XYZ file of C-alpha atoms in Angstrom:
712
model
C -178.254 34.135 -23.356
C -180.709 31.726 -24.695
C -180.774 31.803 -28.323
C -183.737 31.639 -30.837
C -182.215 28.106 -32.306
C -185.386 26.271 -31.056
C -186.974 27.372 -34.190
C -184.090 25.470 -36.427
C -184.881 21.767 -37.044
C -181.430 19.880 -36.364
C -180.467 16.229 -36.265
C -180.507 14.514 -32.937
C -180.582 11.095 -31.240
C -182.961 11.432 -28.197
C -180.823 10.185 -25.550
C -182.289 11.001 -22.552
C -185.716 11.346 -20.838
C -188.115 11.399 -17.819
C -190.016 8.092 -18.004
C -193.082 7.637 -15.861
C -193.696 4.347 -15.251
C -197.434 4.353 -15.379
C -197.409 3.134 -19.040
C -195.614 0.022 -20.473
C -194.961 -0.322 -24.086
C -193.819 -3.767 -25.441
C -191.345 -4.411 -28.280
C -192.463 -6.735 -31.106
C -191.510 -10.429 -30.826
C -189.825 -9.945 -27.866
C -190.770 -11.521 -24.154
C -188.068 -8.833 -22.546
C -189.408 -6.051 -20.758
C -189.182 -3.669 -23.256
C -190.770 -1.017 -21.335
C -191.047 3.008 -22.271
C -187.584 4.339 -21.818
C -185.541 7.847 -21.086
C -185.466 8.570 -24.985
C -187.019 11.842 -25.146
C -188.256 13.000 -21.841
C -191.704 11.299 -23.072
C -192.673 7.583 -23.114
C -191.002 5.923 -25.842
C -190.605 2.201 -26.833
C -186.984 1.056 -26.453
C -187.036 -0.378 -30.187
C -187.547 3.106 -31.657
C -184.429 4.581 -29.707
C -181.210 4.447 -31.881
C -178.638 3.715 -28.888
C -177.601 1.533 -26.395
C -180.096 1.508 -23.385
C -179.720 -1.037 -20.771
C -183.133 -1.117 -18.798
C -182.986 -3.272 -15.336
C -186.563 -4.521 -14.337
C -187.943 -4.386 -10.888
C -187.137 -8.637 -10.737
C -183.862 -8.177 -11.426
C -183.445 -5.262 -8.960
C -185.252 -7.872 -6.232
C -183.150 -10.682 -6.739
C -180.008 -8.901 -6.594
C -181.308 -7.245 -3.368
C -181.311 -10.792 -2.170
C -177.424 -11.013 -2.590
C -176.041 -7.418 -2.071
C -178.456 -4.117 -1.075
C -175.724 -1.680 -3.065
C -176.671 -0.395 -6.119
C -173.274 0.211 -7.668
C -172.980 -3.860 -7.501
C -176.220 -4.468 -9.444
C -175.308 -1.870 -12.060
C -171.958 -3.458 -12.624
C -173.575 -6.803 -12.730
C -176.076 -6.045 -15.366
C -174.960 -2.678 -17.351
C -172.406 -3.344 -20.278
C -169.868 -0.471 -20.590
C -170.176 0.320 -16.518
C -166.974 -0.183 -14.644
C -166.707 -2.858 -12.201
C -168.262 -2.479 -8.692
C -165.717 -0.433 -6.336
C -166.981 -2.521 -2.763
C -167.427 0.413 -1.378
C -170.029 3.546 -0.904
C -168.109 5.854 -3.266
C -168.509 5.270 -6.993
C -165.373 6.948 -7.890
C -163.572 5.068 -10.772
C -166.998 3.559 -11.613
C -167.303 5.481 -15.028
C -169.954 4.643 -17.694
C -168.152 4.228 -21.200
C -165.016 5.935 -19.727
C -166.841 9.099 -18.607
C -169.006 9.961 -15.892
C -172.613 9.412 -15.932
C -175.277 11.781 -14.167
C -177.354 10.214 -11.623
C -181.107 10.900 -11.448
C -184.645 9.792 -9.462
C -187.346 10.589 -12.069
C -185.246 12.729 -13.777
C -184.261 15.050 -11.139
C -180.445 15.182 -10.927
C -178.594 13.600 -8.061
C -175.102 13.776 -8.565
C -173.095 17.193 -7.580
C -171.362 17.666 -10.855
C -170.056 21.282 -9.652
C -168.076 19.240 -7.321
C -168.046 15.742 -7.916
C -167.937 13.450 -4.991
C -168.533 10.576 -6.853
C -171.477 9.443 -4.117
C -174.526 10.045 -6.841
C -175.515 6.107 -7.164
C -175.839 5.561 -3.839
C -179.041 7.916 -3.279
C -182.106 5.845 -3.158
C -182.827 2.368 -1.541
C -183.766 -0.272 -3.922
C -186.930 -1.099 -2.448
C -188.373 2.120 -3.787
C -187.238 1.426 -7.452
C -189.423 0.032 -10.280
C -186.951 -0.291 -12.839
C -183.504 1.902 -13.563
C -182.632 2.894 -17.298
C -179.355 3.149 -18.344
C -178.788 5.602 -21.605
C -174.927 5.623 -22.619
C -173.170 8.331 -24.618
C -172.922 12.146 -23.907
C -176.148 14.027 -23.912
C -177.049 17.426 -22.767
C -180.637 17.044 -22.561
C -180.706 17.217 -18.942
C -177.808 19.692 -18.472
C -174.755 19.764 -16.997
C -172.916 16.332 -15.624
C -173.844 13.536 -18.121
C -170.766 13.490 -20.579
C -170.879 9.330 -19.901
C -174.738 8.672 -19.831
C -177.375 8.896 -17.729
C -178.595 6.324 -14.874
C -182.086 7.022 -14.347
C -183.850 5.413 -11.125
C -187.584 5.139 -12.128
C -189.421 4.878 -8.703
C -192.515 2.905 -8.397
C -196.194 3.741 -8.673
C -199.301 3.299 -6.710
C -201.394 0.410 -8.215
C -204.519 1.216 -9.687
C -206.548 -1.034 -7.733
C -208.589 0.501 -4.963
C -207.852 -2.050 -2.297
C -204.532 -1.438 -0.401
C -201.843 -3.476 -0.940
C -198.105 -3.561 0.658
C -195.278 -5.515 1.707
C -192.497 -6.665 4.543
C -189.443 -7.659 4.029
C -186.884 -8.722 6.577
C -183.207 -9.811 6.648
C -180.060 -10.661 7.998
C -176.305 -10.522 6.404
C -173.655 -12.071 7.788
C -170.239 -13.237 6.613
C -169.289 -16.865 6.250
C -165.544 -16.753 6.636
C -165.860 -15.319 10.173
C -169.069 -14.784 11.451
C -168.314 -12.538 14.443
C -169.563 -8.910 14.558
C -170.439 -9.397 10.803
C -174.065 -9.868 11.205
C -176.468 -6.885 10.060
C -180.185 -6.381 9.844
C -182.534 -4.991 7.211
C -186.445 -4.335 7.252
C -188.405 -2.477 4.332
C -192.157 -2.017 3.969
C -194.327 -0.569 1.370
C -197.624 0.100 1.185
C -199.785 1.621 -1.293
C -203.420 2.165 -2.888
C -206.304 4.268 -4.069
C -209.406 6.470 -2.819
C -210.923 7.570 -5.731
C -209.143 10.206 -7.538
C -206.321 9.820 -4.957
C -203.688 7.608 -5.096
C -200.704 6.916 -2.622
C -197.456 5.021 -1.808
C -195.179 4.957 0.943
C -191.775 3.014 0.953
C -189.562 2.579 4.036
C -186.146 0.631 4.503
C -183.748 0.459 7.494
C -180.579 -1.438 7.473
C -177.498 -1.714 9.984
C -174.433 -3.398 8.778
C -172.263 -5.348 10.827
C -168.412 -5.664 9.788
C -167.555 -6.743 6.504
C -164.609 -9.378 6.069
C -162.622 -10.194 3.498
C -162.039 -13.775 2.443
C -159.296 -13.892 4.886
C -161.728 -12.978 7.656
C -160.203 -9.450 7.955
C -162.387 -6.208 8.312
C -162.158 -4.459 5.146
C -160.843 -1.037 5.136
C -162.620 1.899 6.181
C -161.974 4.300 3.318
C -165.322 4.582 1.763
C -166.291 1.860 3.843
C -169.629 -0.055 4.559
C -168.868 -2.014 7.676
C -171.142 -0.519 10.837
C -173.389 1.790 8.444
C -176.577 2.412 9.357
C -179.103 3.222 6.140
C -182.514 4.964 6.164
C -184.747 5.673 3.032
C -188.433 6.901 3.404
C -190.080 7.992 0.171
C -193.503 8.487 -0.805
C -195.407 9.538 -4.026
C -199.138 10.827 -3.672
C -201.094 11.752 -6.884
C -204.593 13.319 -7.450
C -206.594 12.995 -10.762
C -207.949 16.329 -11.290
C -209.764 14.388 -14.519
C -209.195 11.774 -16.848
C -206.344 13.987 -18.525
C -204.865 15.964 -15.738
C -202.961 14.874 -12.818
C -200.907 16.405 -9.906
C -198.403 14.430 -8.492
C -196.193 14.980 -5.160
C -192.957 12.931 -4.321
C -190.776 13.123 -1.537
C -187.461 11.717 -0.631
C -185.076 11.231 2.373
C -181.732 8.960 2.456
C -179.008 8.870 4.882
C -176.177 6.122 5.250
C -173.856 7.101 7.357
C -170.814 4.972 9.134
C -170.307 5.289 12.993
C -167.584 2.834 14.303
C -164.756 2.206 16.968
C -162.565 0.461 14.167
C -159.062 2.212 12.899
C -157.132 1.660 9.778
C -154.310 -0.516 9.270
C -152.747 0.773 6.254
C -150.718 -1.274 3.530
C -149.301 -0.006 0.383
C -150.619 -0.966 -3.233
C -147.339 -0.910 -4.775
C -146.357 -3.631 -2.514
C -149.464 -5.717 -2.766
C -150.409 -4.866 0.736
C -154.181 -4.454 1.914
C -155.336 -2.171 3.973
C -157.648 -3.589 6.592
C -159.500 -2.095 9.980
C -159.197 -3.494 13.502
C -160.351 -2.144 17.101
C -158.116 0.245 18.408
C -158.122 2.516 21.174
C -160.133 5.724 20.826
C -157.154 8.124 19.912
C -156.491 5.655 16.872
C -159.975 5.367 15.943
C -161.566 6.393 12.642
C -161.439 10.104 13.613
C -164.550 12.933 12.352
C -167.920 12.759 12.140
C -170.061 10.078 10.753
C -169.017 9.727 7.018
C -171.635 9.292 4.096
C -174.641 10.773 3.077
C -176.103 12.896 6.145
C -180.024 12.957 5.522
C -180.387 13.881 1.609
C -183.699 15.431 0.775
C -185.645 15.447 -2.499
C -189.034 17.149 -3.077
C -190.397 17.238 -6.605
C -194.207 18.615 -7.779
C -195.631 17.441 -11.372
C -198.441 18.431 -13.017
C -199.214 16.461 -16.280
C -202.093 17.472 -18.737
C -202.292 14.860 -21.383
C -204.767 17.033 -23.964
C -203.316 20.481 -23.336
C -204.239 21.474 -27.134
C -204.320 19.000 -30.122
C -202.675 15.875 -29.934
C -200.370 17.610 -27.676
C -199.295 16.556 -23.957
C -197.998 18.606 -21.295
C -195.759 18.116 -18.073
C -194.843 20.610 -15.707
C -192.435 20.041 -12.704
C -190.548 21.635 -9.800
C -188.281 20.024 -7.616
C -186.120 20.787 -4.758
C -182.899 19.443 -3.729
C -180.746 19.480 -0.501
C -177.333 16.895 -0.245
C -174.865 16.795 2.562
C -172.156 14.254 1.999
C -169.670 13.815 4.625
C -166.388 12.517 3.711
C -163.725 10.597 5.642
C -161.102 12.639 8.000
C -157.913 12.893 5.731
C -154.392 13.794 7.252
C -153.915 15.413 3.727
C -156.112 18.279 4.799
C -153.573 19.127 7.904
C -152.070 22.661 8.803
C -149.964 22.139 11.705
C -149.569 25.977 11.897
C -153.237 26.426 12.729
C -153.071 23.118 14.627
C -155.008 21.052 12.408
C -153.664 17.524 12.143
C -156.288 16.844 8.896
C -159.732 17.414 8.175
C -162.865 16.307 6.962
C -164.498 17.952 3.656
C -168.689 17.976 3.137
C -170.145 18.256 -0.491
C -173.221 21.197 0.179
C -175.636 21.151 -2.853
C -178.726 22.974 -2.899
C -180.559 22.719 -6.239
C -184.161 23.840 -7.260
C -185.233 23.968 -11.072
C -188.491 23.876 -12.809
C -189.034 22.278 -16.095
C -191.724 22.426 -18.821
C -192.279 19.815 -21.660
C -194.508 19.658 -24.396
C -194.856 16.471 -26.549
C -196.855 16.850 -29.967
C -197.751 13.995 -32.358
C -198.439 14.493 -35.743
C -199.286 11.875 -38.505
C -198.565 13.415 -42.056
C -199.815 10.478 -43.801
C -200.014 6.745 -43.663
C -196.386 6.337 -43.980
C -195.112 9.321 -41.763
C -195.402 10.126 -38.458
C -193.887 12.882 -36.710
C -193.352 13.317 -32.600
C -192.052 16.706 -31.423
C -190.838 17.276 -27.813
C -190.292 20.964 -26.652
C -189.530 23.041 -23.753
C -187.577 24.913 -21.136
C -185.586 23.747 -18.259
C -184.362 26.304 -15.409
C -181.836 25.157 -12.840
C -180.351 26.881 -9.793
C -177.434 24.902 -8.226
C -175.525 26.235 -5.198
C -172.617 23.776 -4.494
C -169.444 24.284 -1.990
C -167.017 21.621 -0.228
C -166.252 23.091 3.486
C -164.444 21.454 5.935
C -166.170 20.358 8.900
C -163.750 22.566 11.217
C -164.894 25.441 9.070
C -162.363 26.143 6.960
C -163.265 26.711 3.074
C -161.854 24.100 0.553
C -163.902 24.893 -2.516
C -165.929 28.466 -2.376
C -169.743 28.503 -2.973
C -170.319 27.878 -6.620
C -173.881 29.715 -7.929
C -175.138 28.302 -11.088
C -177.924 29.711 -12.824
C -178.793 27.503 -16.041
C -181.543 28.199 -18.537
C -181.967 25.920 -21.594
C -184.383 25.183 -24.546
C -184.688 22.309 -26.665
C -186.368 20.616 -29.714
C -186.507 16.750 -30.319
C -187.995 14.816 -32.683
C -188.700 11.864 -33.904
C -189.905 10.477 -37.646
C -190.950 6.828 -38.362
C -191.111 6.582 -42.105
C -192.996 2.945 -43.279
C -193.182 1.748 -39.553
C -189.807 0.414 -40.050
C -187.379 3.797 -40.232
C -186.784 5.800 -37.316
C -185.244 9.030 -37.319
C -184.336 11.360 -34.874
C -183.743 14.692 -35.013
C -182.993 17.964 -32.197
C -181.075 20.485 -30.470
C -180.296 22.171 -27.415
C -179.444 25.471 -26.407
C -178.189 26.367 -23.246
C -176.913 29.514 -20.837
C -174.970 29.079 -17.483
C -173.706 31.491 -15.110
C -171.507 30.426 -12.314
C -170.943 33.066 -9.684
C -167.680 32.590 -7.497
C -167.362 35.626 -4.727
C -163.548 36.307 -4.153
C -161.902 33.452 -1.732
C -158.509 32.211 -0.409
C -157.006 28.789 -1.353
C -156.446 26.675 1.648
C -153.023 26.132 3.129
C -152.533 22.140 3.083
C -149.798 20.456 4.496
C -148.255 17.169 3.640
C -146.036 17.108 6.262
C -144.555 20.032 8.352
C -142.314 20.623 5.417
C -144.284 20.059 2.255
C -147.241 22.631 2.197
C -149.255 24.491 -0.384
C -148.916 28.606 -0.537
C -152.532 29.996 0.207
C -153.573 33.055 -1.728
C -156.290 35.324 -2.733
C -158.679 34.926 -5.589
C -160.489 37.078 -7.598
C -164.035 35.903 -7.717
C -166.123 36.148 -11.039
C -169.332 34.875 -12.828
C -168.240 32.521 -15.969
C -170.394 32.153 -18.561
C -170.920 29.549 -20.549
C -173.383 29.441 -23.984
C -173.399 25.863 -25.697
C -175.528 24.859 -28.605
C -175.400 21.036 -29.205
C -176.775 18.940 -31.655
C -177.260 15.044 -32.252
C -178.666 12.547 -35.025
C -179.682 9.001 -35.049
C -181.411 6.555 -36.918
C -182.612 3.023 -36.632
C -183.977 0.427 -39.406
C -186.718 -2.009 -37.734
C -187.484 -3.921 -41.371
C -186.308 -7.131 -39.796
C -186.262 -8.471 -36.359
C -183.000 -10.615 -37.438
C -180.826 -7.725 -38.044
C -182.095 -4.089 -36.897
C -179.099 -1.820 -37.165
C -178.551 1.691 -35.771
C -175.895 4.876 -35.704
C -175.816 7.795 -34.113
C -173.857 11.312 -33.312
C -174.529 13.139 -29.794
C -173.070 15.947 -28.259
C -172.993 16.853 -24.736
C -171.495 19.988 -22.879
C -169.885 19.122 -19.676
C -168.328 21.707 -16.846
C -168.436 19.085 -14.030
C -166.013 19.223 -11.273
C -165.091 23.163 -11.578
C -164.721 23.000 -7.857
C -161.750 20.763 -8.226
C -160.313 23.440 -10.494
C -161.364 26.254 -8.112
C -159.760 24.186 -4.886
C -156.508 23.855 -6.773
C -156.126 27.391 -8.457
C -152.735 28.623 -9.366
C -153.805 32.207 -10.377
C -155.227 34.892 -8.502
C -158.142 35.674 -10.761
C -160.812 33.038 -11.817
C -161.305 34.577 -14.779
C -157.446 32.996 -15.644
C -159.080 29.221 -14.327
C -159.242 27.049 -17.238
C -163.182 26.469 -16.173
C -164.632 26.425 -19.826
C -167.064 23.694 -20.639
C -165.789 20.774 -22.567
C -167.997 19.688 -25.593
C -168.057 15.753 -25.848
C -168.766 14.145 -29.398
C -170.304 10.698 -29.221
C -170.310 8.114 -31.979
C -171.889 4.906 -32.124
C -172.882 2.157 -34.351
C -174.540 -1.145 -33.522
C -177.491 -3.815 -33.893
C -180.160 -5.863 -32.611
C -180.801 -9.103 -34.046
C -183.585 -11.616 -33.098
C -182.623 -15.028 -34.246
C -185.688 -17.364 -33.154
C -184.921 -17.714 -29.292
C -181.399 -16.086 -29.760
C -181.192 -12.356 -28.613
C -177.818 -10.677 -29.357
C -176.899 -7.248 -29.156
C -173.727 -5.110 -30.058
C -172.521 -1.998 -30.376
C -169.252 0.050 -31.005
C -168.693 3.661 -30.025
C -166.128 6.555 -29.508
C -166.214 9.859 -28.109
C -163.634 12.682 -28.204
C -163.338 15.860 -26.123
C -161.100 18.844 -26.275
C -160.861 19.061 -22.477
C -160.867 16.435 -19.933
C -159.994 16.097 -16.061
C -156.856 14.183 -15.084
C -155.104 14.425 -11.965
C -151.277 15.275 -11.764
C -149.152 15.460 -8.497
C -147.304 18.916 -7.784
C -144.141 17.602 -6.792
C -143.383 21.013 -5.022
C -146.800 21.186 -3.195
C -147.630 17.598 -2.790
C -151.034 18.610 -4.006
C -152.889 16.683 -6.774
C -153.683 19.244 -9.571
C -156.250 18.789 -12.593
C -154.613 18.717 -15.892
C -157.214 19.517 -18.638
C -156.327 17.799 -22.080
C -157.990 16.323 -25.031
C -159.343 12.505 -24.810
C -160.519 9.952 -27.145
C -162.193 7.025 -25.587
C -163.397 4.021 -27.603
C -164.807 0.422 -27.210
C -167.392 -2.316 -27.819
C -170.157 -3.970 -25.932
C -172.247 -7.159 -26.697
C -175.306 -8.479 -24.972
C -176.939 -12.354 -25.257
C -179.839 -13.303 -24.095
C -181.216 -17.262 -24.629
C -183.584 -19.516 -23.036
C -182.008 -22.531 -23.279
C -185.191 -24.321 -21.909
C -188.594 -23.089 -20.751
C -186.964 -22.850 -17.182
C -183.412 -22.246 -17.709
C -182.268 -18.530 -19.222
C -179.112 -17.456 -19.687
C -177.937 -13.667 -19.948
C -174.157 -12.421 -20.733
C -172.580 -9.354 -21.778
C -168.666 -8.139 -22.748
C -167.649 -4.812 -22.635
C -164.292 -3.232 -23.311
C -163.515 0.427 -23.233
C -159.897 1.927 -23.922
C -158.739 5.669 -23.934
C -156.085 8.248 -24.392
C -154.698 11.932 -23.865
C -154.504 12.610 -27.262
C -151.975 15.464 -27.268
C -149.404 12.929 -25.576
C -150.653 9.972 -26.773
C -150.975 8.204 -23.262
C -153.279 5.945 -21.917
C -155.812 7.155 -19.699
C -155.740 5.581 -15.709
C -158.409 3.811 -14.159
C -160.331 6.969 -13.226
C -161.510 6.757 -16.747
C -160.732 3.802 -17.925
C -161.643 0.249 -16.765
C -160.581 -3.173 -17.494
C -162.441 -5.553 -19.786
C -165.565 -7.002 -17.924
C -167.459 -10.223 -18.743
C -171.032 -11.298 -16.931
C -173.496 -14.094 -16.846
C -176.662 -14.693 -15.458
C -178.219 -18.031 -15.599
C -181.744 -18.447 -14.114
C -183.238 -21.335 -13.421
C -187.094 -21.963 -12.645
C -187.807 -25.389 -11.896
C -191.252 -24.952 -10.427
C -193.817 -22.491 -9.691
C -192.779 -20.601 -7.114
C -188.984 -21.420 -6.593
C -186.239 -19.492 -8.738
C -182.421 -19.961 -8.435
C -179.947 -17.652 -9.961
C -176.100 -18.288 -10.851
C -174.302 -14.729 -11.359
C -170.564 -14.675 -12.801
C -168.498 -11.526 -12.820
C -165.217 -11.754 -14.819
C -162.858 -8.953 -14.974
C -159.633 -8.990 -17.189
C -156.064 -7.636 -17.042
C -155.307 -4.198 -18.109
C -151.799 -3.264 -17.771
C -150.821 -0.255 -19.656
C -148.206 1.626 -17.548
C -144.769 1.443 -15.968
C -143.443 2.483 -12.847
C -141.773 5.597 -12.086
C -138.332 6.621 -10.672
C -139.364 5.716 -7.474
C -140.267 2.196 -8.073
C -143.884 3.025 -8.310
C -147.073 3.308 -10.311
C -149.171 6.610 -10.861
C -151.999 8.255 -9.225
C -154.529 5.701 -10.937
C -152.127 3.763 -13.178
C -151.204 0.320 -11.129
C -151.917 -2.723 -13.248
C -155.001 -4.914 -12.652
C -154.847 -8.559 -12.580
C -158.197 -10.449 -13.900
C -160.522 -11.950 -11.137
C -163.734 -13.877 -10.934
C -166.575 -13.809 -8.384
C -169.684 -15.958 -8.244
C -172.765 -15.153 -6.472
C -175.963 -16.930 -6.021
C -179.385 -15.856 -4.933
C -182.819 -18.240 -4.661
C -186.432 -17.766 -3.559
C -189.345 -19.888 -2.780
C -192.735 -18.931 -2.588
C -193.884 -21.132 0.525
C -197.258 -19.969 1.011
C -199.696 -17.135 -1.034
C -198.396 -14.306 0.833
C -194.942 -15.624 2.142
C -191.611 -16.039 0.252
C -188.296 -16.622 1.794
C -184.890 -15.957 -0.140
C -181.401 -16.500 0.180
C -178.445 -14.846 -1.405
C -174.345 -15.924 -1.283
C -172.119 -13.220 -2.549
C -168.469 -14.340 -3.368
C -169.805 -17.890 -3.614
C -166.512 -19.407 -3.844
C -164.887 -16.826 -1.516
C -162.275 -15.746 -3.919
C -159.563 -13.421 -2.544
C -158.789 -10.704 -4.734
C -158.343 -6.905 -4.916
C -161.245 -5.146 -7.107
C -160.158 -3.407 -10.229
C -160.276 0.112 -8.399
C -158.290 -0.839 -5.507
C -155.462 -2.569 -7.727
C -155.034 0.331 -9.903
C -155.156 3.377 -7.397
C -152.433 4.004 -5.808
C -154.012 6.889 -3.744
C -153.541 5.587 0.537
C -156.408 3.815 1.698
C -157.694 2.455 -1.401
C -156.344 -0.635 -1.579
C -158.891 -2.681 0.041
C -159.627 -6.100 -0.968
C -163.021 -7.603 -2.094
C -165.913 -8.810 0.433
C -165.198 -12.725 1.311
C -168.040 -15.342 1.075
C -171.115 -13.036 2.653
C -174.634 -15.024 3.160
C -178.410 -13.143 3.154
C -181.491 -14.794 4.403
C -184.431 -13.083 4.639
C -188.339 -13.513 4.832
C -190.927 -11.165 2.256
C -194.854 -10.648 2.903
C -197.368 -9.395 1.161
C -200.833 -8.441 1.253
């Protein structure tokens, strides 16, 4: 039940929020895009947030889009603490500070935490995004699923001018190692404008991939692969100003990205250093099942804003509805020979509908103390399941109702000291009907034993607190410290499908409370900007998989975890036309009950990135981007001379990308992008460390993008 703790003032760092890009706040003495961020569900300057935040600007998004249209690649290159790009449609293993992030579009969750299929990052085309805000560390401000932090895609807004404007872009992407069958095409467009009080924005993109090839010219393996993928995205945002203080806004997003191919996999063994790759095969040996990937996922949001609902207070009301259907690859592990199934293909279905009320009140107590109070109520219904395409039920329907209230505060003392304070109280009910576990066979003689499980309603009540402080007296050294909690019941579906008891009440489904600690500082020394943060997070319950040797099925093991690390960022304009940005991140973690290191599902190897931008003249810009992934070798082989599930050793590798653009007319721009400029032959970090079948796919070889953009 929702308790009356909203009247209590507790300490908090506001580490999540919904931000609307209708306003921009610039931080003091900085030429960076210090826009408002998702700090407290209201507009807030980034220098008032005592936490590590990465804001990716529209310019950075557009430059990376010229090299690679996948958001996983963009986020990996720019965000410290985010694991390296997986090179696929799945972000499994791409953790944020060792834990799963919650992906959102304008504050609406896109992840499916009740059954996390790790496809949340791929939910929107980059052409519809104005900026991306990444808030690191556990937070419960948006509810379940944000144990590692938040990745919030802030979509574009209609421009204020009444004259309609827009753009069209067309490009082709192909392998420079072996061009045959690799050429693909992409077209995108946008139009926006205003007619009196009515504003509109419409974006659309359509892309067809050819085959993707590694440095040797072989087609990449198909497991979560992107070869022969067709991606469509249609987004619209409509607004109407009732008066100067009140606005209604409607937005709709449709996203589909599915693979239809006549290829088949040739599987290698990562323990032997062998890659998996794809070749043309007879129909019987081609990739089986329905096309994999998001199948027409939809989001609808309606928002009402009143900037002066009463004295010094703004009100935002929003309601949203979402339908997700993510189709996974055909897997022989889902076989049941007794019933005639040689394998199976699963679908994660999720239907969410929610409503939120957010109040923002500002009070100046005197010339030295200003306070902001953010408070409200969130309601969410999430119905998620994971059936198989053939009709079998792998994960039964989970019907979650969540009701939460929160109070977040910010105190600015003498202009320089920022203190944040708040509390969130959440009540969650998850109803699961009686179900029967699925019989799965790795071979005719190695099968799980199905049995009936009595359903129940699981209740979770959680109160989470946060505290943060930042001191901005000197831009040469601006320190901060924070403590934040998050309540996480993510991936309860994995627990249900691997049940070993006959009553859901006996399954260890309780929520995990994550405690996150962070200290750091920002420093501006003349032209040099430097950021550093050290972090630690602990939880009494985690989610690690272990092989059941009797059934051959991987089962969750919930054990206490401790994760720690540090991050650094350097931003330096070498000259007026040459700018350097570099980051370094290190993360490590252990199962504290056994003092064993965590595998790569949670912990990524060290990561170093550098971006060098040169603008020798107006209209001409070039960027060189370097990604270095370091070694991580924490585990030994088992008695079968094999590494564990996600415990393979990672050898370091380097990838260099290039992009350039030239404005050759008032409205016309040409661009080129080259991914893996030096054609490095490597396995990505996940491919090296995962010993699951089919994940041992090499990285993309040299791939070129050529295109043009027209603006009007």
